[in-house]
Amino acid sequence: MNPDYDSINKPKMTNDLNSSGSLDAFLKELEAREKDLDMSSEFVVEIEEYNIEEDDDEIAQLEKLLATIEPNKKLEEFTPQVKSNFAPGNPVIPDSRTFSDLEAEIKKLNSEVSKINAERQEMAETMRRRSTDFENFKNRTERERAEIFRSVLSNLAAKVFPVIDNLERALSSANNHTEEKSPDFQQFIDGVGLINHQLSVVLEEMGIQPITAVGKPFNPHFHEAVATVQTNQVPHNTVVAELLRGYKIDDKVIRPSMVKVSANSQPSTSSDVSLEIE
Amino acid sequence: MGKVIGIDLGTTNCCVSVLEGGTIQIIPNKEGGRTTPSVVGFTEKGERLVGQIAKRQAVTNPNNTLFAVKRLIGRKFNSLEADKMRETAPFEIVEAPNGDAHIRVLDRTYSPPEISAIVLQRLKQSAEEFLGTTVTEAIITVPAYFDDFQRQATRDAGKIAGLEVERIINEPTAAALAYGFGKNRSERIVVYDLGGGTFDVTILEINDGVFEVLSTSGNTFLGGEDFDQRIINWVVEKFKLENGIDLKEDRLALQRLKEAAERAKCELSSVTETTINLPFIAADATGPKHINSVLTRAKFEELVKDLVELSVEPCQKALWDAKLQASDIDKVILVGGQTRSPIIAKTVTELFGKEPSSEINPDEVVAMGAGIQGGVLTGDVKDIVLLDVLPLSLGLETRGGLFVKLIGRNSTIPLKNAMTFTTVVDNQQSVEIHILQGERELAAANRSLGKFELVGIPPAARGVPQIEVMFEVDPNGIVNVSARDKMTGLEQAMQITPSSGLAPDEIDRLIMEAETSVEKDKETKQLILARNNLESILTNTRNAMNEFGRGLPPDQQTEINGVLNEAEEFLKSDSLDAIRATIEKVEATANKLTETLMATVA
């Protein structure tokens, strides 16, 4: 029972008593009051019971809902908050806001959960992509690492080749010089020739080999044709002259040979050229 | 969805990229190059060569080595471009039954998409090797001025190569994407693209993910190769004057000079002076001759001044067409290797009043943009939306052969639009709906997509009947056109599916063919490898015989030589099994030889 009720009503009653003259009237009044009092006390009880039931239902409902949202979350966290409405001394007023507030909160949480879920899924997806990318990157790097020495060497060699070309041009120019050479000059040329030889030995040691071209069937994987020569003396599509020497490292071409290629005046359709693939 | 690769399918060179681990990677080809020449060679042996390798044999096989096929893709045999190609190309361009330009190679004809497919197939293989997984989806870039036919033909090329082309995007759009433009920004961008053989300038407007092409112009026969040629000519003339020798008559000298010229041009992009150093370039009675010429950047710029000028007018035209002033432009992007020359940047700065962006490798920027778009489709890139737009206007032919646009270019699709037309003469009972695509005022100058007739219009004075024509473009670019007589409700409609001139069943057949040719290529490769193997074993054994054979009894010598001579014949064989059997036989003989020799030594 609400303890405040009497204390509020009592003085009022006294006041009423004072103002009314007859006992009859007083009794009637008292009866009426009593009725009122009963009614209101019953009413309050009803409300209380009703509220408890209602709220219990609400809690159960909430629990169910929350359980579906986050099954792992302990319910105790929420319960005290709800129960505090029934702490002694608090007026029990049917609070219509509680329900809609909670509903809103559930909605909010729900949307947050689905947002987080979506984010998690996205992260997982990104993770998956990144790890495949990384796996592939790792494998490729592994492959490339084995290649690095070869590719660095190829790059260096490619820059040195023109120097070797020119050295050889110098030598052949000197050797083509038909006039009598002085012994000094001849010795000088021979010396330069030895340097040239030394260079080719160094290349060989590094695994860099000249590509054979002249007399071979033309093969674009190793040779670059810059001209054709009409001739029937060699099979169609045969390298007849090497203008610039090509080089390879293992079977990887660093620089293709620059060549002239034979063209028979009536090329046979079933040419017996055998092509090579690296 | 697996990886979506981005492909810049260029006139002279191609480049492929893919988004990996959040960054764009350029995929190198088998030969290690970051770009692949757009060249395909067919050998008499039935081998198909692509890229650098195909280029190397072009001289020996000019009729069957195809390049710049992009100029022909989606074109008619009697088009201007095909005419120009016929004048210069050493291969044979023929007319297909449907009027398209096709190419005759050896004993059959190929459509341009088939040739592009061969290049694409090779790029796909490189990508698969790089990524260690199969690749089936791609973004391919095309010039902004490509019409529906050319775009569809490019799509078909991808399909034949076994690639699902998820999007066709404009090259300038791709370049802008690579620079990260268009992220929640509204900008006007000029893309100045001076490639190996073509020059394009495009003005783009970007608004919330919509890349609109405001105008495009260019010169299809201007490129970096012309710049090299200027240096070559300068050296040749100078040499002739000093030594009286014409280097152009010497293939080797010319080839050396070509390389030196290209190198000099590249060097002059970073230094102001370089030396063209070609010792022993020629010789006459007085002895060997050398070239040792200093080329300054100023001299080079003087040599190519008129070429650079050639690019100015298209830029001005593009501004004019877009109805813009230079001051309206927010950004300028340089694309194509030739734009590395400072004189280009200088000219562009003068033209548009802005320093151009050139931080990204201009040879790779388009492919990179395509790769980023691939990332957008797979969900790896999130902050970019790129909407599909109609590349060219759609409309009808009206009285006097005029072209009326119903849907303007750059409209985002899907969309629809209707317009009401009427008759031109009294009691006209039918109207012809001729659907065209293009930007020109005259219908004849635009590309015809199809036509149909609406018949049964009730007799009436001219100008009275009201015929509503509706154009509808769906998300796949398929155009539906309907015409309805408003009075009678009579209606006639037509669907225009993007077509490259190849029928769907034909494309299916070509896909099959491409797949089998990959198989065949594999077989050929195996055959060649086996032959090589046999050849080296033969050579080694012969060498061993020549060196040590004398120590063997004469009958054994004859026997071994017999085996070797017999094996020699199989070098020409086309049967893989026969070659393999021979290899075994020779190996057995070689082993016997070694054993006998070891025994002799012991």
Coordinates of N, CA and C in Angstrom, one line a residue, chain B residues 46 86 223 280-281 299 314 330 338 402 460 474 477 575:
Chain B
G46 N 52.8 -22.2 -90.1 CA 51.5 -22.3 -89.3 C 51.7 -21.8 -87.9
R86 N 45.3 0.8 -97.0 CA 45.7 0.0 -98.2 C 46.8 0.6 -98.9
G223 N 53.0 10.7 -84.8 CA 53.5 10.0 -83.6 C 55.0 10.1 -83.4
F280 N 82.7 3.7 -86.9 CA 82.8 2.7 -88.1 C 81.4 2.5 -88.7
I281 N 80.7 3.6 -88.9 CA 79.4 3.5 -89.5 C 79.5 3.2 -91.0
K299 N 68.5 22.2 -80.9 CA 68.5 21.7 -82.3 C 67.4 20.7 -82.6
P314 N 44.6 20.6 -83.6 CA 43.6 19.7 -83.0 C 43.2 20.1 -81.6
D330 N 40.8 22.5 -66.0 CA 41.4 22.4 -64.7 C 42.7 21.6 -64.7
Q338 N 56.0 9.9 -76.4 CA 56.5 11.1 -77.0 C 56.3 12.3 -76.2
L402 N 18.9 15.4 -93.5 CA 19.4 16.0 -92.3 C 19.3 14.9 -91.1
A460 N -3.8 12.1 -95.2 CA -4.0 13.4 -94.5 C -3.1 14.4 -95.2
D474 N 19.1 0.4 -73.3 CA 19.1 -0.4 -72.1 C 20.5 -0.4 -71.5
G477 N 23.5 -1.2 -73.7 CA 23.8 -0.4 -74.9 C 22.9 -0.9 -76.1
S575 N 56.6 -35.4 -87.0 CA 56.0 -36.3 -86.1 C 56.7 -36.3 -84.7

